[in-house]
Short mmCIF file of C-alpha atoms in Angstrom, two decimals:
data_model
loop_
_atom_site.label_atom_id
_atom_site.label_comp_id
_atom_site.label_asym_id
_atom_site.label_seq_id
_atom_site.Cartn_x
_atom_site.Cartn_y
_atom_site.Cartn_z
CA MET A 1 0.00 0.00 0.00
CA PRO A 2 1.63 3.30 -1.06
CA THR A 3 2.45 5.83 1.62
CA THR A 4 1.05 9.36 1.60
CA PRO A 5 3.74 11.83 0.53
CA VAL A 6 4.94 13.90 3.47
CA ARG A 7 4.29 17.63 3.21
CA LEU A 8 6.27 19.29 5.96
CA SER A 9 5.79 22.71 7.49
CA ALA A 10 8.24 23.99 10.08
CA ALA A 11 8.77 26.67 12.69
CA VAL A 12 11.51 27.80 15.02
CA MET A 13 10.40 28.89 18.48
CA THR A 14 12.32 31.75 20.03
CA HIS A 15 12.36 34.81 22.27
CA PRO A 16 13.14 38.34 21.00
CA ARG A 17 16.43 38.24 22.92
CA ARG A 18 17.43 35.21 20.81
CA ALA A 19 15.96 36.33 17.51
CA ALA A 20 19.38 36.28 15.82
CA ALA A 21 19.71 32.54 16.49
CA ALA A 22 16.28 31.92 14.99
CA ARG A 23 17.09 33.96 11.90
CA ASP A 24 20.33 32.04 11.49
CA LEU A 25 18.38 28.76 11.34
CA VAL A 26 15.99 30.25 8.77
CA GLU A 27 18.92 31.32 6.59
CA ARG A 28 20.92 28.10 6.98
CA PHE A 29 18.01 25.81 6.14
CA PRO A 30 15.99 27.52 3.41
CA GLU A 31 14.60 24.14 2.32
CA LEU A 32 12.65 23.98 5.61
CA ASP A 33 10.91 27.33 4.97
CA LEU A 34 10.89 28.00 8.70
CA THR A 35 8.38 30.33 10.31
CA ILE A 36 9.69 32.26 13.31
CA ALA A 37 7.43 31.80 16.34
CA SER A 38 8.41 34.39 18.93
CA ASP A 39 7.27 34.64 22.54
CA PRO A 40 4.15 36.84 22.48
CA GLU A 41 4.81 38.03 26.05
CA PRO A 42 8.60 38.51 26.12
CA ASP A 43 8.50 40.40 29.41
CA GLY A 44 6.45 37.72 31.15
CA PRO A 45 7.78 35.04 33.52
CA PRO A 46 10.44 32.93 31.77
CA THR A 47 8.80 29.96 30.05
CA ALA A 48 9.04 28.31 26.67
CA LEU A 49 5.37 27.36 26.73
CA ARG A 50 4.18 30.63 25.18
CA SER A 51 6.42 30.45 22.11
CA ALA A 52 5.76 26.70 21.85
CA ARG A 53 2.03 27.38 21.58
CA VAL A 54 2.65 29.85 18.74
CA ALA A 55 5.02 27.45 17.01
CA TRP A 56 2.65 24.49 17.07
CA GLU A 57 -0.25 26.62 15.82
CA SER A 58 1.75 27.73 12.77
CA VAL A 59 1.05 24.64 10.66
CA ARG A 60 0.80 25.62 7.01
CA PRO A 61 -2.33 24.66 5.06
CA GLY A 62 -1.95 21.31 3.33
CA ALA A 63 0.89 20.10 5.57
CA THR A 64 0.81 16.49 6.77
CA HIS A 65 3.46 17.07 9.46
CA HIS A 66 4.86 19.99 11.41
CA LEU A 67 8.42 20.37 12.70
CA VAL A 68 9.26 22.69 15.58
CA LEU A 69 12.89 23.53 16.29
CA GLN A 70 14.04 25.42 19.33
CA ASP A 71 16.41 28.25 18.46
CA ASP A 72 19.39 26.40 19.97
CA ALA A 73 18.88 23.33 17.76
CA VAL A 74 21.75 22.29 15.49
CA PRO A 75 20.20 20.29 12.62
CA ALA A 76 22.22 17.94 10.45
CA GLU A 77 22.97 19.41 7.05
CA ASP A 78 21.03 16.56 5.41
CA LEU A 79 18.13 16.81 7.86
CA LEU A 80 15.35 16.90 5.29
CA GLU A 81 16.78 14.02 3.26
CA ARG A 82 16.90 11.81 6.36
CA LEU A 83 13.67 13.04 7.91
CA LEU A 84 11.14 12.56 5.12
CA PRO A 85 11.56 8.77 4.76
CA LEU A 86 11.32 8.44 8.54
CA LEU A 87 8.04 10.36 8.62
CA GLU A 88 6.67 8.25 5.79
CA ALA A 89 7.49 5.15 7.84
CA GLU A 90 6.08 6.59 11.10
CA PRO A 91 3.24 8.83 9.87
CA LYS A 92 1.21 8.80 13.10
CA SER A 93 4.04 9.01 15.63
CA ALA A 94 5.58 11.95 17.41
CA VAL A 95 9.23 11.93 16.29
CA CYS A 96 11.92 13.50 18.48
CA LEU A 97 15.00 14.31 16.43
CA PHE A 98 17.24 14.90 19.47
CA THR A 99 17.64 13.45 22.93
CA GLU A 100 20.41 14.56 25.23
CA TRP A 101 23.17 12.23 26.29
CA GLY A 102 22.10 11.96 29.95
CA SER A 103 18.34 11.51 29.52
CA ARG A 104 16.37 8.35 30.22
CA THR A 105 15.75 8.09 26.51
CA SER A 106 19.51 8.11 25.86
CA TYR A 107 19.68 4.70 27.56
CA ALA A 108 16.84 3.38 25.41
CA VAL A 109 18.79 4.65 22.38
CA ARG A 110 21.91 2.80 23.54
CA THR A 111 19.96 -0.43 23.97
CA ALA A 112 18.44 0.02 20.50
CA ALA A 113 21.88 0.75 19.03
CA MET A 114 23.43 -2.40 20.49
CA LEU A 115 20.57 -4.48 19.08
CA GLY A 116 20.70 -2.91 15.60
CA HIS A 117 17.40 -0.98 15.71
CA ASP A 118 16.78 2.29 13.87
CA LEU A 119 14.40 3.80 16.45
CA ALA A 120 13.95 3.84 20.21
CA PRO A 121 10.93 4.78 22.31
CA ALA A 122 11.06 8.13 24.13
CA VAL A 123 10.85 7.21 27.82
CA ASP A 124 11.52 10.45 29.70
CA ASP A 125 9.17 12.21 32.10
CA TYR A 126 8.95 14.91 29.41
CA VAL A 127 8.99 14.86 25.61
CA PRO A 128 12.41 15.79 24.17
CA SER A 129 11.44 18.96 22.32
CA VAL A 130 14.60 20.60 20.99
CA ALA A 131 13.46 19.25 17.62
CA LEU A 132 10.09 17.53 17.42
CA VAL A 133 7.75 16.54 14.58
CA LEU A 134 4.03 15.89 15.00
CA PRO A 135 1.34 14.96 12.50
CA ALA A 136 -0.28 18.24 11.45
CA GLU A 137 -3.65 17.65 13.10
CA LEU A 138 -1.96 16.69 16.35
CA ALA A 139 0.27 19.78 16.19
CA LEU A 140 -2.74 22.06 15.80
CA GLY A 141 -4.43 20.54 18.84
CA PHE A 142 -1.60 21.31 21.29
CA ALA A 143 -2.54 24.94 21.94
CA GLY A 144 -6.15 23.99 22.66
CA PHE A 145 -4.98 21.29 25.06
CA ILE A 146 -2.83 23.82 26.91
CA ARG A 147 -5.76 26.20 27.30
CA ALA A 148 -8.14 23.45 28.40
CA LYS A 149 -6.08 21.02 30.45
CA ALA A 150 -2.41 21.84 30.91
CA ASP A 151 -0.88 23.33 34.01
CA THR A 152 0.53 26.57 32.61
CA GLY A 153 3.35 26.28 35.13
CA HIS A 154 4.62 23.18 33.32
CA PRO A 155 7.56 23.52 30.93
CA ASP A 156 6.53 23.01 27.30
CA ASP A 157 8.12 19.55 27.12
CA VAL A 158 6.16 18.34 30.18
CA ALA A 159 2.93 19.80 28.80
CA MET A 160 3.67 17.95 25.56
CA LEU A 161 4.10 14.68 27.49
CA HIS A 162 0.64 15.09 29.02
CA TYR A 163 -0.82 16.02 25.64
CA LEU A 164 0.59 13.04 23.76
CA ALA A 165 -0.34 10.68 26.58
CA ASP A 166 -3.88 12.07 26.47
CA ARG A 167 -4.00 11.40 22.73
CA GLY A 168 -2.39 7.96 22.98
CA THR A 169 0.40 8.95 20.60
CA ARG A 170 3.58 6.91 20.29
CA THR A 171 6.78 8.94 20.64
CA VAL A 172 10.00 7.70 19.03
CA VAL A 173 13.53 8.94 18.47
CA PRO A 174 15.99 7.88 15.74
CA VAL A 175 19.01 6.12 17.21
CA VAL A 176 21.24 8.39 15.14
CA ASN A 177 19.89 11.79 16.14
CA LEU A 178 19.18 14.23 13.33
CA VAL A 179 19.76 17.28 15.52
CA ASP A 180 22.32 18.34 18.12
CA HIS A 181 21.99 21.04 20.77
CA HIS A 182 23.92 24.31 20.99
CA ASN A 183 24.81 24.88 24.62
CA ASP A 184 24.04 28.59 24.72
CA VAL A 185 22.73 30.63 27.66
CA SER A 186 19.30 29.29 28.57
CA LEU A 187 16.53 31.82 29.20
CA VAL A 188 14.67 29.36 31.42
CA GLY A 189 17.60 28.30 33.60
CA ASN A 190 18.61 25.02 31.96
CA ASN A 191 22.33 25.76 31.99
CA VAL A 192 22.49 24.25 35.49
CA HIS A 193 22.02 20.88 33.77
CA GLY A 194 25.49 21.15 32.23
CA LEU A 195 26.25 20.35 28.60
CA ARG A 196 23.31 18.71 26.83
CA SER A 197 24.67 17.17 23.65
CA ALA A 198 23.09 14.48 21.48
CA VAL A 199 23.29 10.87 22.57
CA CYS A 200 24.40 9.70 19.12
CA LEU A 201 25.15 11.64 15.95
CA GLY A 202 26.52 8.86 13.82
CA PRO A 203 27.82 7.26 11.87
CA ALA A 204 24.42 6.99 10.23
CA ASP A 205 23.37 3.63 8.86
CA PRO A 206 21.73 3.67 5.43
CA ALA A 207 18.01 4.37 5.69
CA PRO A 208 15.72 1.42 4.98
CA THR A 209 14.73 1.08 1.36
CA ALA A 210 11.62 2.95 0.28
CA GLY A 211 8.53 1.51 1.92
CA ALA A 212 10.50 -0.74 4.28
CA PRO A 213 9.75 -0.41 7.99
CA TYR A 214 12.20 1.16 10.38
CA SER A 215 13.12 -1.21 13.20
CA LEU A 216 11.83 0.03 16.57
CA LEU A 217 13.07 -1.22 19.94
CA THR A 218 10.14 -2.68 21.88
CA GLY A 219 9.69 -4.54 25.14
CA LEU A 220 11.90 -2.26 27.23
CA ALA A 221 10.56 -2.45 30.80
CA THR A 222 13.32 -1.28 33.14
CA VAL A 223 15.16 1.82 31.91
CA PRO A 224 18.56 2.71 33.41
CA TYR A 225 18.94 6.35 34.40
CA TYR A 226 21.93 8.18 35.85
CA ASP A 227 20.90 11.03 38.13
CA PHE A 228 23.45 13.63 37.06
CA TRP A 229 22.29 15.97 39.84
CA GLY A 230 22.99 13.61 42.72
CA GLN A 231 25.52 11.40 40.89
CA TYR A 232 23.90 8.06 41.56
CA SER A 233 22.50 5.26 39.46
CA GLN A 234 18.77 4.62 39.19
CA ALA A 235 16.33 2.34 37.42
CA CYS A 236 12.98 3.49 36.05
CA VAL A 237 10.54 0.62 36.44
CA PRO A 238 6.99 0.26 35.09
CA ASP A 239 4.23 2.11 36.95
CA ALA A 240 0.89 2.44 35.19
CA SER A 241 -0.17 5.30 37.47
CA ALA A 242 2.56 7.63 36.16
CA VAL A 243 1.89 9.67 33.02
CA ASP A 244 5.24 8.54 31.59
CA GLY A 245 4.59 4.94 32.68
CA ARG A 246 7.55 4.55 35.04
CA VAL A 247 8.78 5.38 38.53
CA ARG A 248 12.36 5.69 39.74
CA THR A 249 14.04 3.25 42.07
CA SER A 250 17.62 2.34 42.91
CA ALA A 251 19.73 0.65 40.24
CA ARG A 252 21.32 -1.36 43.06
CA ASP A 253 17.91 -2.68 44.07
CA ALA A 254 17.01 -3.49 40.46
CA LEU A 255 20.21 -5.49 40.11
CA LEU A 256 19.87 -7.16 43.49
CA GLU A 257 16.43 -8.40 42.43
CA ARG A 258 18.27 -10.10 39.56
CA GLY A 259 20.81 -11.67 41.89
CA VAL A 260 23.62 -9.17 41.27
CA THR A 261 25.23 -8.04 44.54
CA MET A 262 27.34 -4.99 45.29
CA GLU A 263 30.28 -7.31 45.94
CA HIS A 264 29.96 -8.62 42.38
CA LEU A 265 29.71 -5.09 40.97
CA THR A 266 32.68 -3.66 42.86
CA ALA A 267 34.82 -6.69 42.00
CA GLY A 268 34.15 -6.14 38.31
CA LEU A 269 35.00 -2.45 38.61
CA ARG A 270 38.30 -3.23 40.34
CA ILE A 271 39.27 -5.66 37.59
CA SER A 272 38.44 -3.11 34.87
CA LEU A 273 40.40 -0.35 36.59
CA ALA A 274 43.40 -2.58 37.25
CA ARG A 275 43.96 -3.29 33.57
CA ARG A 276 44.28 0.37 32.56
CA PRO A 277 47.06 2.85 33.41
CA GLU A 278 44.67 5.82 33.17
CA SER A 279 42.61 4.55 36.09
CA ALA A 280 44.55 6.57 38.65
CA LEU A 281 43.73 9.77 36.76
CA LEU A 282 40.06 8.83 36.51
CA THR A 283 39.88 8.07 40.22
CA ASP A 284 41.60 11.35 41.02
CA ARG A 285 39.26 13.40 38.83
CA LEU A 286 35.97 11.62 39.61
CA SER A 287 36.50 9.65 42.86
CA GLU A 288 35.74 5.99 43.46
CA ILE A 289 32.19 6.96 44.42
CA VAL A 290 31.33 8.43 41.02
CA LEU A 291 33.19 5.69 39.14
CA THR A 292 31.20 3.08 41.03
CA GLU A 293 27.93 4.74 40.07
CA VAL A 294 28.95 4.95 36.39
CA TRP A 295 29.93 1.27 36.51
CA ILE A 296 26.57 0.31 38.04
CA ILE A 297 24.48 2.19 35.48
CA SER A 298 26.55 0.77 32.62
CA PHE A 299 26.22 -2.75 34.06
CA LEU A 300 22.43 -2.29 34.35
CA LEU A 301 22.35 -1.10 30.73
CA GLY A 302 23.98 -4.37 29.70
CA VAL A 303 21.50 -6.36 31.78
CA VAL A 304 18.36 -4.72 30.39
CA THR A 305 19.70 -4.90 26.83
CA ALA A 306 20.26 -8.65 27.21
CA GLU A 307 16.81 -9.02 28.76
CA VAL A 308 15.09 -7.35 25.80
CA ASP A 309 17.18 -9.21 23.21
CA PRO A 310 15.20 -12.15 21.78
CA ALA A 311 18.49 -14.04 21.60
CA GLY A 312 19.15 -13.56 25.32
CA GLY A 313 22.17 -11.36 24.76
CA ALA A 314 23.66 -13.17 21.79
CA GLY A 315 22.34 -10.50 19.41
CA ILE A 316 24.16 -7.65 21.16
CA ASP A 317 27.03 -5.91 19.41
CA ALA A 318 28.50 -3.13 21.54
CA ASP A 319 31.21 -2.47 18.96
CA ARG A 320 29.12 -1.79 15.86
CA PRO A 321 29.87 1.84 14.94
CA VAL A 322 26.47 3.27 15.92
CA ALA A 323 26.49 1.40 19.24
CA ALA A 324 30.04 2.50 20.02
CA ALA A 325 29.09 6.11 19.26
CA ALA A 326 26.07 5.93 21.58
CA LEU A 327 28.01 4.25 24.40
CA ALA A 328 30.79 6.85 24.08
CA THR A 329 28.44 9.58 25.30
CA LEU A 330 27.28 7.73 28.44
CA GLY A 331 30.27 8.84 30.52
CA PRO A 332 30.25 12.56 29.69
CA GLY A 333 26.46 12.63 29.84
CA ALA A 334 26.61 11.26 33.38
CA VAL A 335 29.38 13.43 34.83
CA ARG A 336 28.91 16.72 32.94
CA ARG A 337 28.00 18.58 36.16
CA VAL A 338 31.03 17.44 38.17
CA VAL A 339 33.73 17.81 35.52
CA PRO A 340 34.83 21.20 34.13
CA GLU A 341 33.65 21.66 30.56
CA ARG A 342 37.21 21.97 29.26
CA LEU A 343 38.09 18.53 30.69
CA LEU A 344 34.89 16.73 29.75
CA PRO A 345 36.01 15.40 26.33
CA ALA A 346 39.18 13.88 27.83
CA ILE A 347 37.40 12.38 30.83
CA GLY A 348 34.67 11.06 28.56
CA ALA A 349 37.26 9.33 26.40
CA LEU A 350 38.89 7.74 29.46
CA LEU A 351 35.49 6.45 30.61
CA ARG A 352 34.69 4.68 27.33
CA PRO A 353 36.52 1.38 28.01
CA LEU A 354 35.16 1.31 31.56
CA VAL A 355 31.60 1.75 30.27
CA ARG A 356 32.11 -0.96 27.65
CA ASP A 357 33.52 -3.39 30.23
CA ALA A 358 30.54 -2.79 32.52
CA VAL A 359 27.97 -3.17 29.74
CA LEU A 360 29.47 -6.46 28.60
CA ALA A 361 29.68 -7.67 32.19
CA GLY A 362 25.95 -6.93 32.53
CA VAL A 363 25.21 -8.85 29.36
CA GLN A 364 27.24 -11.80 30.63
CA ALA A 365 25.35 -11.76 33.94
CA VAL A 366 22.15 -12.45 32.01
CA ARG A 367 23.65 -15.00 29.64
CA GLY A 368 25.35 -16.88 32.48
#
């Protein structure tokens, strides 16, 4: 059955103080024909919800889908070429083109990458909205939902979560993100989160042939999550009463329920550190406490990936280029608030083999 051709309209949401960034996106991507959606109350309390409402209402007549970029989005140069086939394959889904390297969804992306999938489910307690595409009719309904149901104190991405949950809309993200994030000064205070870069920018696999389905990761119950505020490892487990479908618990508890003790975890960490001369530098910069937490979350990632693999872990490839790229961002995404920005690339590189060791140890714990 032939697919309906995608007709895309697009907007960039901004504030008058950041109008230059919005204009730059318009000029750099003329093929998107971006409309600028500016905050209608620029002197009001800081919130992105006002400009988001304008942006989602700006669907052009005849469009099948509507893309909204935030003004600090950094789209891939071939964004349109990669996006249109994806929308044809997922015509009814909300499609997030970016998820940051420390989000819950980043761990779903890493699982999907290791299992060779093209798409992962968005599993945050918000909808990643730096670059988001909705079917046109759904886009037009967002403003009305805000007026009727949303708590206007919510950030726009949390309001979007409630909206899409209310509509029963599936939200997905491509494993290789199509957009990165420019870490500029945030008008709503998000700089305290530290650097928020994409979980995986490539290398991109070839898109499926025309009409072929994109492979979506399914069956993910427990989602690893590293609390980059408190620097400890967590697990998000199913909870039907939560709007996002999950509640946080301790990663230690999640592993203990699977028979993995702290003694087992710390022994594996010691072995990994002992085989590398850079371990002393890592311990000095991050401390054994933080390294232990990074090891635990990486181990849990290996466990849940093996659990969702139909082959029981045999289908996992942590070294395929896309998987390696996604795993490489786990370390810096976790510690970006406790490492100076100038040192983060180097520390992230030193963490890569540790993360890989922990992931594979988690896989082996399931395979036995």
